[in-house]
Structure formats: structure tokens, C-alpha cells
Short mmCIF file of C-alpha atoms in Angstrom, two decimals:
data_model
loop_
_atom_site.label_atom_id
_atom_site.label_comp_id
_atom_site.label_asym_id
_atom_site.label_seq_id
_atom_site.Cartn_x
_atom_site.Cartn_y
_atom_site.Cartn_z
CA MET A 27 -8.70 -9.78 -3.04
CA HIS A 28 -11.08 -7.00 -2.00
CA LEU A 29 -9.28 -3.78 -1.05
CA SER A 30 -10.39 -0.33 -0.06
CA PRO A 31 -9.11 2.52 -2.26
CA LYS A 32 -6.60 3.45 0.49
CA GLN A 33 -5.32 -0.13 0.76
CA GLU A 34 -4.90 -0.26 -3.01
CA GLN A 35 -2.90 2.98 -2.87
CA ILE A 36 -0.66 1.56 -0.15
CA LEU A 37 -0.01 -1.65 -2.08
CA SER A 38 0.67 0.29 -5.28
CA LEU A 39 3.25 2.39 -3.46
CA ILE A 40 4.88 -0.74 -2.02
CA VAL A 41 5.13 -2.15 -5.55
CA SER A 42 6.81 1.08 -6.67
CA GLY A 43 9.43 0.61 -3.94
CA CYS A 44 8.24 2.93 -1.19
CA CYS A 45 8.88 2.22 2.47
CA ASN A 46 6.22 2.89 5.13
CA LYS A 47 7.62 6.35 5.87
CA GLU A 48 7.45 7.36 2.18
CA ILE A 49 3.91 5.95 1.89
CA ALA A 50 2.84 7.92 4.96
CA ARG A 51 4.30 11.13 3.55
CA GLN A 52 2.68 10.68 0.14
CA LEU A 53 -0.75 9.81 1.55
CA GLU A 54 -0.56 12.38 4.36
CA MET A 55 -1.00 9.93 7.20
CA SER A 56 1.19 8.72 10.02
CA THR A 57 3.61 5.83 9.60
CA ARG A 58 1.65 4.06 12.33
CA THR A 59 -1.53 4.33 10.23
CA VAL A 60 0.26 2.73 7.27
CA GLU A 61 1.51 -0.05 9.55
CA SER A 62 -2.02 -0.55 10.89
CA HIS A 63 -3.46 -0.86 7.37
CA LEU A 64 -0.80 -3.41 6.50
CA GLN A 65 -1.31 -5.46 9.67
CA ARG A 66 -5.06 -5.67 9.01
CA LEU A 67 -4.32 -6.83 5.46
CA TYR A 68 -1.82 -9.45 6.72
CA ASP A 69 -4.39 -10.79 9.17
CA ARG A 70 -7.29 -10.78 6.70
CA HIS A 71 -5.34 -12.48 3.91
CA ASN A 72 -3.31 -14.83 6.12
CA VAL A 73 0.14 -13.58 5.11
CA HIS A 74 3.07 -12.49 7.27
CA ASN A 75 4.92 -9.82 5.31
CA ARG A 76 4.56 -7.18 2.60
CA ALA A 77 6.19 -9.34 -0.08
CA ALA A 78 3.65 -12.14 0.43
CA LEU A 79 0.80 -9.63 0.52
CA VAL A 80 1.86 -7.99 -2.75
CA ALA A 81 2.45 -11.39 -4.40
CA LYS A 82 -1.03 -12.55 -3.43
CA TRP A 83 -2.59 -9.29 -4.63
CA LEU A 84 -0.83 -9.47 -8.00
CA MET A 85 -1.60 -13.18 -8.45
CA GLU A 86 -5.27 -12.46 -7.81
CA GLY A 87 -5.35 -9.78 -10.51
CA GLY A 88 -4.35 -6.67 -8.58
CA ILE A 89 -3.14 -3.84 -10.78
CA PRO A 90 -0.70 -1.27 -9.34
CA ARG A 91 -1.87 2.26 -10.02
CA SER A 92 -0.10 5.57 -10.13
CA VAL A 93 -0.67 7.34 -6.80
CA PRO A 94 -0.62 11.15 -6.66
CA ASP A 95 1.71 12.61 -4.05
CA ALA A 96 -0.73 14.53 -1.86
CA ARG A 97 1.97 16.87 -0.56
CA GLU A 98 3.57 17.82 -3.86
CA GLY A 99 0.72 17.38 -6.31
CA ARG A 100 2.77 14.94 -8.35
CA SER A 101 2.32 11.33 -9.27
CA ASP A 102 4.79 8.48 -8.80
CA THR A 103 4.65 6.43 -11.96
CA LEU A 104 5.42 2.78 -12.15
CA PRO A 105 8.00 1.55 -14.66
#
């Protein structure tokens, strides 16, 4: 699955348990922008929800990464 760096950040934050509002805050974008990124991914990869998208990404070798919190200069780490 080919992803832009921003899409990879969004999926990594979903894996870490963030909702769209938390993703938007951490990446300094609007919630609507997060939703737009996700909808494009759903359409491109023929899935209908975030769970299916993340499952497909992980099954195809996707690796969740730590994403720095742009507003606080910290990083959310994955367990």
C-alpha cells in the first residue's frame, strides 16, 4: 500500500488509538482535513472504515511509527 508521509502519520496515530480530533490537533490540521485524507484512502483501497484500512495496511507490511506532536514537541509512542 503506497502512502504519503502524512497518510502514514494519520494511520500510525489511528493505530495508537487517536480519534480524528486528536489526530488533527497533533498534526495541526482541521478535523475535516483528517476526514478527507481518510475518505481518499478508503476509496483508493476499496475499504469502508478505519479498522479495515488499518488491517489492510498492516497486512501489507505497514509499520506504525512514532508521530511527534506538532503542538507540544512531544512524541506519542506505540506500546
